[in-house]
């Protein structure tokens, strides 16, 4: 991307939020006067203009991204007029907004679906804040967020929830109700925020529209439907999120600019679809201006730091990957890549220079081996890191010299907790890290547990690095401290009804300085 193009895109995103910083330092009375003047002549917006709720994300020690989108008719393009709308925002140290530490006015642009991304700075580290928006005489729901600790802060703890794979048609997003009760400091979502499949008459909840989304308006409508889930909406308003995407935000099993069905989607048609999908993703996620898409390209890999306790490396394993292998020989091709050269250099440099106690890697797909063939020989799961053996094995070699590496993954619709081995071809190979593959929020619905174990338990002998496998719906909850990471596999009894009962299925632990994971 040219420097001029990047400056243009960044400036456009700044209009959505950060450019409002000119008003950050206005006294409350002066700002209120400016707000009143701006809206006296404005048309009153519909009562449900904040129908998609509020969210925050990517916490820094001094900042946070605040998000909303004006959409009074969310399933039909949003329902907003084709004009810019001024949106007031404020953030306060208390839920009653007795005082505001920062406030300003952002511009919601039609070109970005009237979404708002405010990159607030000047906050105190490790603090809870509350925020809200106003536009056209309407006020948004209140959200709560939290900044990261000071960069050099030692000790303390971090409660992190890992989620992925929420298929609207397969069930309700009931695990989020329990997640909210567990009160995490941050939510890590590693992909498949929505599904692109067409509506099914037999679904628990039917997708909107008449088919798969291809255009920007169609993707906007699909995001709006997902955002309307009450448990998801409440969880977004409860804590900051760190997000990345997998395949279903665009097209099942796509790789780079190669669609799942290239015989049905030409390259030009698919890049147009990528362009629409990435813009809709940006419009609906609490991310910074660095993620403003440039056509069929978007920057999602990034790192976040939580004091000296943890560094979170967020990967993008879709946009730069080679097309999937379909044979063992193909999977061992050293030319294949998941990360691309630039992202791989970025990740390795961050791991090699990290001074944090825990080095977390957010990967959309499973890194540990899955051998699907009982007995002699191998049958790998090619859509995961197994399909990119050379790059995966080189990374495992690097993890051997990284302090406390823990990989947090999704995609499989299963809980799969594993030791990461230096060489999965050698059962006696050293353990270099731990991986938690989180189950799905709703994808696959209420699975038959007996059938699952009848299929998967016979494979345990061929996968001795697996410590726990399970097929309930839910999420993983981590309490990260200097001495250990304590993990809970939280599951619900159903996603086929709007309400569910949650429980802890298993507890696991990774101890500082001891590689691998054990069940408690």
PDB file of C-alpha atoms in Angstrom, residues 26-297:
ATOM      1  CA  UNK A  26     -13.108  21.361  26.358  1.00  0.00           C
ATOM      2  CA  UNK A  27     -14.517  22.077  29.827  1.00  0.00           C
ATOM      3  CA  UNK A  28     -17.751  20.216  30.445  1.00  0.00           C
ATOM      4  CA  UNK A  29     -19.865  23.382  30.203  1.00  0.00           C
ATOM      5  CA  UNK A  30     -18.251  24.509  26.952  1.00  0.00           C
ATOM      6  CA  UNK A  31     -18.616  21.065  25.450  1.00  0.00           C
ATOM      7  CA  UNK A  32     -22.280  20.831  26.469  1.00  0.00           C
ATOM      8  CA  UNK A  33     -22.908  24.200  24.797  1.00  0.00           C
ATOM      9  CA  UNK A  34     -21.190  23.040  21.600  1.00  0.00           C
ATOM     10  CA  UNK A  35     -23.218  19.813  21.644  1.00  0.00           C
ATOM     11  CA  UNK A  36     -26.513  21.661  22.106  1.00  0.00           C
ATOM     12  CA  UNK A  37     -25.709  24.062  19.267  1.00  0.00           C
ATOM     13  CA  UNK A  38     -24.835  21.192  16.948  1.00  0.00           C
ATOM     14  CA  UNK A  39     -28.116  19.412  17.511  1.00  0.00           C
ATOM     15  CA  UNK A  40     -30.700  22.174  17.862  1.00  0.00           C
ATOM     16  CA  UNK A  41     -31.187  22.245  14.112  1.00  0.00           C
ATOM     17  CA  UNK A  42     -30.727  18.546  13.587  1.00  0.00           C
ATOM     18  CA  UNK A  43     -33.536  16.095  12.948  1.00  0.00           C
ATOM     19  CA  UNK A  44     -34.366  13.821  15.834  1.00  0.00           C
ATOM     20  CA  UNK A  45     -33.128  10.321  15.115  1.00  0.00           C
ATOM     21  CA  UNK A  46     -35.377   7.264  15.619  1.00  0.00           C
ATOM     22  CA  UNK A  47     -35.635   5.931  19.145  1.00  0.00           C
ATOM     23  CA  UNK A  48     -33.818   2.678  18.307  1.00  0.00           C
ATOM     24  CA  UNK A  49     -30.871   4.304  16.539  1.00  0.00           C
ATOM     25  CA  UNK A  50     -28.495   2.489  18.940  1.00  0.00           C
ATOM     26  CA  UNK A  51     -30.091  -0.886  18.173  1.00  0.00           C
ATOM     27  CA  UNK A  52     -26.698  -2.620  17.866  1.00  0.00           C
ATOM     28  CA  UNK A  53     -25.497  -1.551  21.296  1.00  0.00           C
ATOM     29  CA  UNK A  54     -21.996  -0.444  22.236  1.00  0.00           C
ATOM     30  CA  UNK A  55     -18.600  -2.082  22.530  1.00  0.00           C
ATOM     31  CA  UNK A  56     -14.982  -1.400  23.408  1.00  0.00           C
ATOM     32  CA  UNK A  57     -11.744  -3.052  22.460  1.00  0.00           C
ATOM     33  CA  UNK A  58      -7.947  -3.295  22.193  1.00  0.00           C
ATOM     34  CA  UNK A  59      -7.136  -1.909  25.662  1.00  0.00           C
ATOM     35  CA  UNK A  60      -3.922   0.067  26.165  1.00  0.00           C
ATOM     36  CA  UNK A  61      -2.529   1.387  29.462  1.00  0.00           C
ATOM     37  CA  UNK A  62      -3.804   4.867  28.566  1.00  0.00           C
ATOM     38  CA  UNK A  63      -6.489   4.160  25.999  1.00  0.00           C
ATOM     39  CA  UNK A  64      -9.369   2.156  24.623  1.00  0.00           C
ATOM     40  CA  UNK A  65     -11.445   1.991  21.435  1.00  0.00           C
ATOM     41  CA  UNK A  66     -15.138   2.816  21.883  1.00  0.00           C
ATOM     42  CA  UNK A  67     -17.595   1.598  19.232  1.00  0.00           C
ATOM     43  CA  UNK A  68     -21.182   1.958  18.171  1.00  0.00           C
ATOM     44  CA  UNK A  69     -23.114   2.073  14.909  1.00  0.00           C
ATOM     45  CA  UNK A  70     -26.223   4.111  14.173  1.00  0.00           C
ATOM     46  CA  UNK A  71     -28.751   1.685  12.713  1.00  0.00           C
ATOM     47  CA  UNK A  72     -32.492   2.258  13.364  1.00  0.00           C
ATOM     48  CA  UNK A  73     -33.376  -0.354  10.705  1.00  0.00           C
ATOM     49  CA  UNK A  74     -30.476  -2.771  11.201  1.00  0.00           C
ATOM     50  CA  UNK A  75     -31.570  -5.656   8.957  1.00  0.00           C
ATOM     51  CA  UNK A  76     -32.223  -3.428   5.943  1.00  0.00           C
ATOM     52  CA  UNK A  77     -28.967  -1.565   5.447  1.00  0.00           C
ATOM     53  CA  UNK A  78     -29.164   0.397   8.691  1.00  0.00           C
ATOM     54  CA  UNK A  79     -31.923   2.840   7.873  1.00  0.00           C
ATOM     55  CA  UNK A  80     -29.823   6.005   8.211  1.00  0.00           C
ATOM     56  CA  UNK A  81     -29.966   8.976   5.795  1.00  0.00           C
ATOM     57  CA  UNK A  82     -27.031   9.458   3.410  1.00  0.00           C
ATOM     58  CA  UNK A  83     -25.477  12.218   5.466  1.00  0.00           C
ATOM     59  CA  UNK A  84     -22.861  12.663   8.164  1.00  0.00           C
ATOM     60  CA  UNK A  85     -24.122  12.551  11.741  1.00  0.00           C
ATOM     61  CA  UNK A  86     -22.363  14.055  14.753  1.00  0.00           C
ATOM     62  CA  UNK A  87     -22.153  11.612  17.672  1.00  0.00           C
ATOM     63  CA  UNK A  88     -21.228  12.770  21.141  1.00  0.00           C
ATOM     64  CA  UNK A  89     -19.291  10.351  23.326  1.00  0.00           C
ATOM     65  CA  UNK A  90     -18.150  10.475  26.913  1.00  0.00           C
ATOM     66  CA  UNK A  91     -16.218   8.254  29.265  1.00  0.00           C
ATOM     67  CA  UNK A  92     -16.422   8.377  33.046  1.00  0.00           C
ATOM     68  CA  UNK A  93     -14.810   6.710  36.070  1.00  0.00           C
ATOM     69  CA  UNK A  94     -18.251   5.933  37.500  1.00  0.00           C
ATOM     70  CA  UNK A  95     -21.388   4.327  36.119  1.00  0.00           C
ATOM     71  CA  UNK A  96     -23.593   7.326  36.969  1.00  0.00           C
ATOM     72  CA  UNK A  97     -21.420   9.732  34.932  1.00  0.00           C
ATOM     73  CA  UNK A  98     -21.094  12.171  37.824  1.00  0.00           C
ATOM     74  CA  UNK A  99     -17.942  13.347  36.046  1.00  0.00           C
ATOM     75  CA  UNK A 100     -16.408  12.797  32.636  1.00  0.00           C
ATOM     76  CA  UNK A 101     -12.680  12.259  32.189  1.00  0.00           C
ATOM     77  CA  UNK A 102     -12.879  12.485  28.400  1.00  0.00           C
ATOM     78  CA  UNK A 103     -15.589  13.532  25.979  1.00  0.00           C
ATOM     79  CA  UNK A 104     -15.856  14.621  22.389  1.00  0.00           C
ATOM     80  CA  UNK A 105     -17.809  14.474  19.163  1.00  0.00           C
ATOM     81  CA  UNK A 106     -17.136  11.965  16.394  1.00  0.00           C
ATOM     82  CA  UNK A 107     -18.622  11.927  12.903  1.00  0.00           C
ATOM     83  CA  UNK A 108     -20.563   8.877  11.762  1.00  0.00           C
ATOM     84  CA  UNK A 109     -20.075   8.623   7.994  1.00  0.00           C
ATOM     85  CA  UNK A 110     -22.450   6.909   5.529  1.00  0.00           C
ATOM     86  CA  UNK A 111     -19.394   5.428   3.773  1.00  0.00           C
ATOM     87  CA  UNK A 112     -18.649   3.408   6.930  1.00  0.00           C
ATOM     88  CA  UNK A 113     -22.241   2.457   7.692  1.00  0.00           C
ATOM     89  CA  UNK A 114     -22.521   5.252  10.294  1.00  0.00           C
ATOM     90  CA  UNK A 115     -20.192   3.293  12.558  1.00  0.00           C
ATOM     91  CA  UNK A 116     -18.144   5.145  15.156  1.00  0.00           C
ATOM     92  CA  UNK A 117     -14.671   4.194  16.373  1.00  0.00           C
ATOM     93  CA  UNK A 118     -13.308   6.517  19.059  1.00  0.00           C
ATOM     94  CA  UNK A 119      -9.668   5.933  20.026  1.00  0.00           C
ATOM     95  CA  UNK A 120      -9.692   7.483  23.492  1.00  0.00           C
ATOM     96  CA  UNK A 121      -6.318   8.319  25.054  1.00  0.00           C
ATOM     97  CA  UNK A 122      -5.211   9.987  28.278  1.00  0.00           C
ATOM     98  CA  UNK A 123      -6.839   7.414  30.582  1.00  0.00           C
ATOM     99  CA  UNK A 124      -5.305   5.863  33.687  1.00  0.00           C
ATOM    100  CA  UNK A 125      -3.889   2.318  33.515  1.00  0.00           C
ATOM    101  CA  UNK A 126      -5.665  -0.667  35.018  1.00  0.00           C
ATOM    102  CA  UNK A 127      -8.939   1.189  35.617  1.00  0.00           C
ATOM    103  CA  UNK A 128     -12.603   0.504  34.976  1.00  0.00           C
ATOM    104  CA  UNK A 129     -14.456   3.148  32.959  1.00  0.00           C
ATOM    105  CA  UNK A 130     -18.016   3.602  31.739  1.00  0.00           C
ATOM    106  CA  UNK A 131     -18.964   5.153  28.406  1.00  0.00           C
ATOM    107  CA  UNK A 132     -21.969   6.148  26.311  1.00  0.00           C
ATOM    108  CA  UNK A 133     -22.939   7.931  23.102  1.00  0.00           C
ATOM    109  CA  UNK A 134     -25.567  10.536  22.157  1.00  0.00           C
ATOM    110  CA  UNK A 135     -26.902  11.394  18.717  1.00  0.00           C
ATOM    111  CA  UNK A 136     -30.009  13.148  17.424  1.00  0.00           C
ATOM    112  CA  UNK A 137     -31.552  13.439  20.853  1.00  0.00           C
ATOM    113  CA  UNK A 138     -31.003   9.747  21.618  1.00  0.00           C
ATOM    114  CA  UNK A 139     -28.684   8.151  24.152  1.00  0.00           C
ATOM    115  CA  UNK A 140     -27.002   4.771  23.848  1.00  0.00           C
ATOM    116  CA  UNK A 141     -26.845   1.983  26.417  1.00  0.00           C
ATOM    117  CA  UNK A 142     -23.962   2.357  28.870  1.00  0.00           C
ATOM    118  CA  UNK A 143     -20.878   0.213  28.410  1.00  0.00           C
ATOM    119  CA  UNK A 144     -18.118  -0.697  30.837  1.00  0.00           C
ATOM    120  CA  UNK A 145     -14.504  -1.117  29.809  1.00  0.00           C
ATOM    121  CA  UNK A 146     -11.043  -1.432  31.343  1.00  0.00           C
ATOM    122  CA  UNK A 147      -7.580  -0.179  30.418  1.00  0.00           C
ATOM    123  CA  UNK A 148      -4.477  -2.364  30.464  1.00  0.00           C
ATOM    124  CA  UNK A 149      -1.977  -2.158  33.339  1.00  0.00           C
ATOM    125  CA  UNK A 150       1.105   0.075  33.198  1.00  0.00           C
ATOM    126  CA  UNK A 151       3.665  -1.333  30.711  1.00  0.00           C
ATOM    127  CA  UNK A 152       6.207  -2.136  33.421  1.00  0.00           C
ATOM    128  CA  UNK A 153       3.710  -3.180  36.098  1.00  0.00           C
ATOM    129  CA  UNK A 154       4.691  -6.432  37.789  1.00  0.00           C
ATOM    130  CA  UNK A 155       2.391  -8.901  39.507  1.00  0.00           C
ATOM    131  CA  UNK A 156      -1.341  -8.551  39.382  1.00  0.00           C
ATOM    132  CA  UNK A 157      -3.636 -10.822  37.412  1.00  0.00           C
ATOM    133  CA  UNK A 158      -5.604 -10.924  34.184  1.00  0.00           C
ATOM    134  CA  UNK A 159      -8.921 -12.707  33.684  1.00  0.00           C
ATOM    135  CA  UNK A 160      -9.346 -13.524  29.983  1.00  0.00           C
ATOM    136  CA  UNK A 161     -12.246 -15.267  28.245  1.00  0.00           C
ATOM    137  CA  UNK A 162     -11.611 -17.153  24.985  1.00  0.00           C
ATOM    138  CA  UNK A 163     -14.507 -17.451  22.531  1.00  0.00           C
ATOM    139  CA  UNK A 164     -15.063 -18.399  18.891  1.00  0.00           C
ATOM    140  CA  UNK A 165     -17.514 -19.815  16.362  1.00  0.00           C
ATOM    141  CA  UNK A 166     -21.011 -18.443  16.941  1.00  0.00           C
ATOM    142  CA  UNK A 167     -23.440 -19.731  14.323  1.00  0.00           C
ATOM    143  CA  UNK A 168     -26.797 -17.953  14.573  1.00  0.00           C
ATOM    144  CA  UNK A 169     -28.635 -20.835  12.909  1.00  0.00           C
ATOM    145  CA  UNK A 170     -27.215 -23.487  15.237  1.00  0.00           C
ATOM    146  CA  UNK A 171     -28.420 -21.930  18.465  1.00  0.00           C
ATOM    147  CA  UNK A 172     -28.594 -19.057  20.914  1.00  0.00           C
ATOM    148  CA  UNK A 173     -25.422 -17.473  22.269  1.00  0.00           C
ATOM    149  CA  UNK A 174     -26.175 -18.624  25.819  1.00  0.00           C
ATOM    150  CA  UNK A 175     -22.509 -19.022  26.937  1.00  0.00           C
ATOM    151  CA  UNK A 176     -22.182 -15.223  26.981  1.00  0.00           C
ATOM    152  CA  UNK A 177     -24.660 -14.938  29.844  1.00  0.00           C
ATOM    153  CA  UNK A 178     -22.337 -17.027  31.997  1.00  0.00           C
ATOM    154  CA  UNK A 179     -19.278 -15.212  30.676  1.00  0.00           C
ATOM    155  CA  UNK A 180     -20.729 -11.901  31.840  1.00  0.00           C
ATOM    156  CA  UNK A 181     -21.294 -13.376  35.304  1.00  0.00           C
ATOM    157  CA  UNK A 182     -17.622 -14.434  35.438  1.00  0.00           C
ATOM    158  CA  UNK A 183     -16.607 -10.800  34.800  1.00  0.00           C
ATOM    159  CA  UNK A 184     -13.481 -11.137  32.610  1.00  0.00           C
ATOM    160  CA  UNK A 185     -11.077  -8.225  32.168  1.00  0.00           C
ATOM    161  CA  UNK A 186     -10.953  -8.865  28.430  1.00  0.00           C
ATOM    162  CA  UNK A 187     -12.625 -11.140  25.865  1.00  0.00           C
ATOM    163  CA  UNK A 188     -10.487 -12.707  23.139  1.00  0.00           C
ATOM    164  CA  UNK A 189     -12.519 -13.721  20.078  1.00  0.00           C
ATOM    165  CA  UNK A 190     -10.514 -15.780  17.576  1.00  0.00           C
ATOM    166  CA  UNK A 191     -12.839 -16.106  14.615  1.00  0.00           C
ATOM    167  CA  UNK A 192     -16.158 -16.984  13.002  1.00  0.00           C
ATOM    168  CA  UNK A 193     -18.045 -14.084  14.551  1.00  0.00           C
ATOM    169  CA  UNK A 194     -20.725 -14.736  11.964  1.00  0.00           C
ATOM    170  CA  UNK A 195     -21.481 -17.373   9.333  1.00  0.00           C
ATOM    171  CA  UNK A 196     -22.019 -16.605   5.676  1.00  0.00           C
ATOM    172  CA  UNK A 197     -24.365 -19.507   4.940  1.00  0.00           C
ATOM    173  CA  UNK A 198     -27.804 -18.850   3.517  1.00  0.00           C
ATOM    174  CA  UNK A 199     -30.972 -19.185   5.601  1.00  0.00           C
ATOM    175  CA  UNK A 200     -32.145 -22.674   6.545  1.00  0.00           C
ATOM    176  CA  UNK A 201     -35.807 -23.479   7.187  1.00  0.00           C
ATOM    177  CA  UNK A 202     -34.835 -26.071   9.815  1.00  0.00           C
ATOM    178  CA  UNK A 203     -32.472 -23.778  11.758  1.00  0.00           C
ATOM    179  CA  UNK A 204     -32.927 -22.922  15.430  1.00  0.00           C
ATOM    180  CA  UNK A 205     -32.796 -19.267  14.358  1.00  0.00           C
ATOM    181  CA  UNK A 206     -32.968 -18.490  10.649  1.00  0.00           C
ATOM    182  CA  UNK A 207     -30.386 -16.297   8.918  1.00  0.00           C
ATOM    183  CA  UNK A 208     -31.698 -13.067   7.440  1.00  0.00           C
ATOM    184  CA  UNK A 209     -31.722 -12.523   3.679  1.00  0.00           C
ATOM    185  CA  UNK A 210     -32.274 -14.977   0.878  1.00  0.00           C
ATOM    186  CA  UNK A 211     -28.774 -16.408   0.457  1.00  0.00           C
ATOM    187  CA  UNK A 212     -25.102 -15.881   1.267  1.00  0.00           C
ATOM    188  CA  UNK A 213     -23.841 -12.299   1.631  1.00  0.00           C
ATOM    189  CA  UNK A 214     -21.675 -10.945  -1.190  1.00  0.00           C
ATOM    190  CA  UNK A 215     -22.216  -7.182  -1.111  1.00  0.00           C
ATOM    191  CA  UNK A 216     -21.439  -4.647   1.585  1.00  0.00           C
ATOM    192  CA  UNK A 217     -25.119  -4.135   2.414  1.00  0.00           C
ATOM    193  CA  UNK A 218     -25.649  -7.892   2.713  1.00  0.00           C
ATOM    194  CA  UNK A 219     -22.704  -8.284   5.105  1.00  0.00           C
ATOM    195  CA  UNK A 220     -23.926  -5.294   7.111  1.00  0.00           C
ATOM    196  CA  UNK A 221     -27.327  -6.933   7.473  1.00  0.00           C
ATOM    197  CA  UNK A 222     -25.775 -10.211   8.607  1.00  0.00           C
ATOM    198  CA  UNK A 223     -23.590  -8.470  11.224  1.00  0.00           C
ATOM    199  CA  UNK A 224     -26.607  -6.515  12.424  1.00  0.00           C
ATOM    200  CA  UNK A 225     -28.546  -9.725  12.944  1.00  0.00           C
ATOM    201  CA  UNK A 226     -25.741 -11.286  14.974  1.00  0.00           C
ATOM    202  CA  UNK A 227     -25.256  -8.096  16.975  1.00  0.00           C
ATOM    203  CA  UNK A 228     -28.927  -8.247  17.982  1.00  0.00           C
ATOM    204  CA  UNK A 229     -28.397 -11.354  20.126  1.00  0.00           C
ATOM    205  CA  UNK A 230     -29.063 -10.054  23.671  1.00  0.00           C
ATOM    206  CA  UNK A 231     -26.341 -12.100  25.402  1.00  0.00           C
ATOM    207  CA  UNK A 232     -23.728 -11.068  22.854  1.00  0.00           C
ATOM    208  CA  UNK A 233     -24.815  -7.439  23.089  1.00  0.00           C
ATOM    209  CA  UNK A 234     -24.539  -7.461  26.882  1.00  0.00           C
ATOM    210  CA  UNK A 235     -21.099  -9.082  26.796  1.00  0.00           C
ATOM    211  CA  UNK A 236     -19.809  -6.454  24.394  1.00  0.00           C
ATOM    212  CA  UNK A 237     -21.005  -3.776  26.805  1.00  0.00           C
ATOM    213  CA  UNK A 238     -19.449  -5.570  29.767  1.00  0.00           C
ATOM    214  CA  UNK A 239     -15.736  -5.760  28.892  1.00  0.00           C
ATOM    215  CA  UNK A 240     -13.282  -4.826  26.132  1.00  0.00           C
ATOM    216  CA  UNK A 241     -12.827  -7.311  23.280  1.00  0.00           C
ATOM    217  CA  UNK A 242      -9.770  -8.243  21.241  1.00  0.00           C
ATOM    218  CA  UNK A 243     -10.886  -9.740  17.933  1.00  0.00           C
ATOM    219  CA  UNK A 244      -9.581 -11.439  14.830  1.00  0.00           C
ATOM    220  CA  UNK A 245     -11.408 -13.222  12.010  1.00  0.00           C
ATOM    221  CA  UNK A 246     -11.314 -16.695  10.488  1.00  0.00           C
ATOM    222  CA  UNK A 247     -13.040 -17.910   7.309  1.00  0.00           C
ATOM    223  CA  UNK A 248     -16.785 -17.590   7.862  1.00  0.00           C
ATOM    224  CA  UNK A 249     -16.634 -13.815   8.174  1.00  0.00           C
ATOM    225  CA  UNK A 250     -16.010 -14.018   4.414  1.00  0.00           C
ATOM    226  CA  UNK A 251     -16.366 -17.453   2.789  1.00  0.00           C
ATOM    227  CA  UNK A 252     -15.892 -20.964   4.159  1.00  0.00           C
ATOM    228  CA  UNK A 253     -12.308 -22.252   3.855  1.00  0.00           C
ATOM    229  CA  UNK A 254     -11.019 -19.327   1.801  1.00  0.00           C
ATOM    230  CA  UNK A 255      -7.240 -18.862   1.648  1.00  0.00           C
ATOM    231  CA  UNK A 256      -5.797 -15.453   0.790  1.00  0.00           C
ATOM    232  CA  UNK A 257      -7.615 -14.450  -2.379  1.00  0.00           C
ATOM    233  CA  UNK A 258      -8.674 -18.016  -3.228  1.00  0.00           C
ATOM    234  CA  UNK A 259     -12.349 -18.804  -2.486  1.00  0.00           C
ATOM    235  CA  UNK A 260     -13.692 -22.167  -1.410  1.00  0.00           C
ATOM    236  CA  UNK A 261     -15.133 -22.706  -4.896  1.00  0.00           C
ATOM    237  CA  UNK A 262     -12.931 -20.919  -7.490  1.00  0.00           C
ATOM    238  CA  UNK A 263     -14.912 -22.548 -10.276  1.00  0.00           C
ATOM    239  CA  UNK A 264     -17.958 -20.550  -9.108  1.00  0.00           C
ATOM    240  CA  UNK A 265     -16.303 -17.321  -7.907  1.00  0.00           C
ATOM    241  CA  UNK A 266     -13.888 -15.601 -10.290  1.00  0.00           C
ATOM    242  CA  UNK A 267     -10.863 -13.824  -8.835  1.00  0.00           C
ATOM    243  CA  UNK A 268     -12.396 -10.400  -9.489  1.00  0.00           C
ATOM    244  CA  UNK A 269     -15.713 -11.435  -7.976  1.00  0.00           C
ATOM    245  CA  UNK A 270     -14.032 -12.838  -4.905  1.00  0.00           C
ATOM    246  CA  UNK A 271     -11.807  -9.812  -4.320  1.00  0.00           C
ATOM    247  CA  UNK A 272     -14.979  -7.706  -4.495  1.00  0.00           C
ATOM    248  CA  UNK A 273     -16.493 -10.009  -1.885  1.00  0.00           C
ATOM    249  CA  UNK A 274     -13.379  -9.707   0.286  1.00  0.00           C
ATOM    250  CA  UNK A 275     -13.567  -5.929   0.008  1.00  0.00           C
ATOM    251  CA  UNK A 276     -17.187  -5.907   1.186  1.00  0.00           C
ATOM    252  CA  UNK A 277     -16.609  -8.442   3.972  1.00  0.00           C
ATOM    253  CA  UNK A 278     -13.527  -6.705   5.385  1.00  0.00           C
ATOM    254  CA  UNK A 279     -15.215  -3.307   5.398  1.00  0.00           C
ATOM    255  CA  UNK A 280     -18.277  -4.718   7.164  1.00  0.00           C
ATOM    256  CA  UNK A 281     -15.972  -6.433   9.657  1.00  0.00           C
ATOM    257  CA  UNK A 282     -14.214  -3.154  10.414  1.00  0.00           C
ATOM    258  CA  UNK A 283     -17.528  -1.334  10.714  1.00  0.00           C
ATOM    259  CA  UNK A 284     -18.774  -3.733  13.391  1.00  0.00           C
ATOM    260  CA  UNK A 285     -15.634  -4.342  15.481  1.00  0.00           C
ATOM    261  CA  UNK A 286     -14.027  -2.159  18.190  1.00  0.00           C
ATOM    262  CA  UNK A 287     -10.659  -1.838  16.433  1.00  0.00           C
ATOM    263  CA  UNK A 288      -8.310   1.044  15.693  1.00  0.00           C
ATOM    264  CA  UNK A 289      -7.691   2.973  12.487  1.00  0.00           C
ATOM    265  CA  UNK A 290      -4.840   0.601  11.618  1.00  0.00           C
ATOM    266  CA  UNK A 291      -7.570  -1.889  10.661  1.00  0.00           C
ATOM    267  CA  UNK A 292      -9.278   0.344   8.093  1.00  0.00           C
ATOM    268  CA  UNK A 293      -9.365  -1.940   5.011  1.00  0.00           C
ATOM    269  CA  UNK A 294      -7.588  -1.108   1.776  1.00  0.00           C
ATOM    270  CA  UNK A 295      -9.877  -2.867  -0.690  1.00  0.00           C
ATOM    271  CA  UNK A 296      -9.423  -6.650  -0.241  1.00  0.00           C
ATOM    272  CA  UNK A 297      -6.719  -6.159   2.426  1.00  0.00           C
TER     273      UNK A 297
END
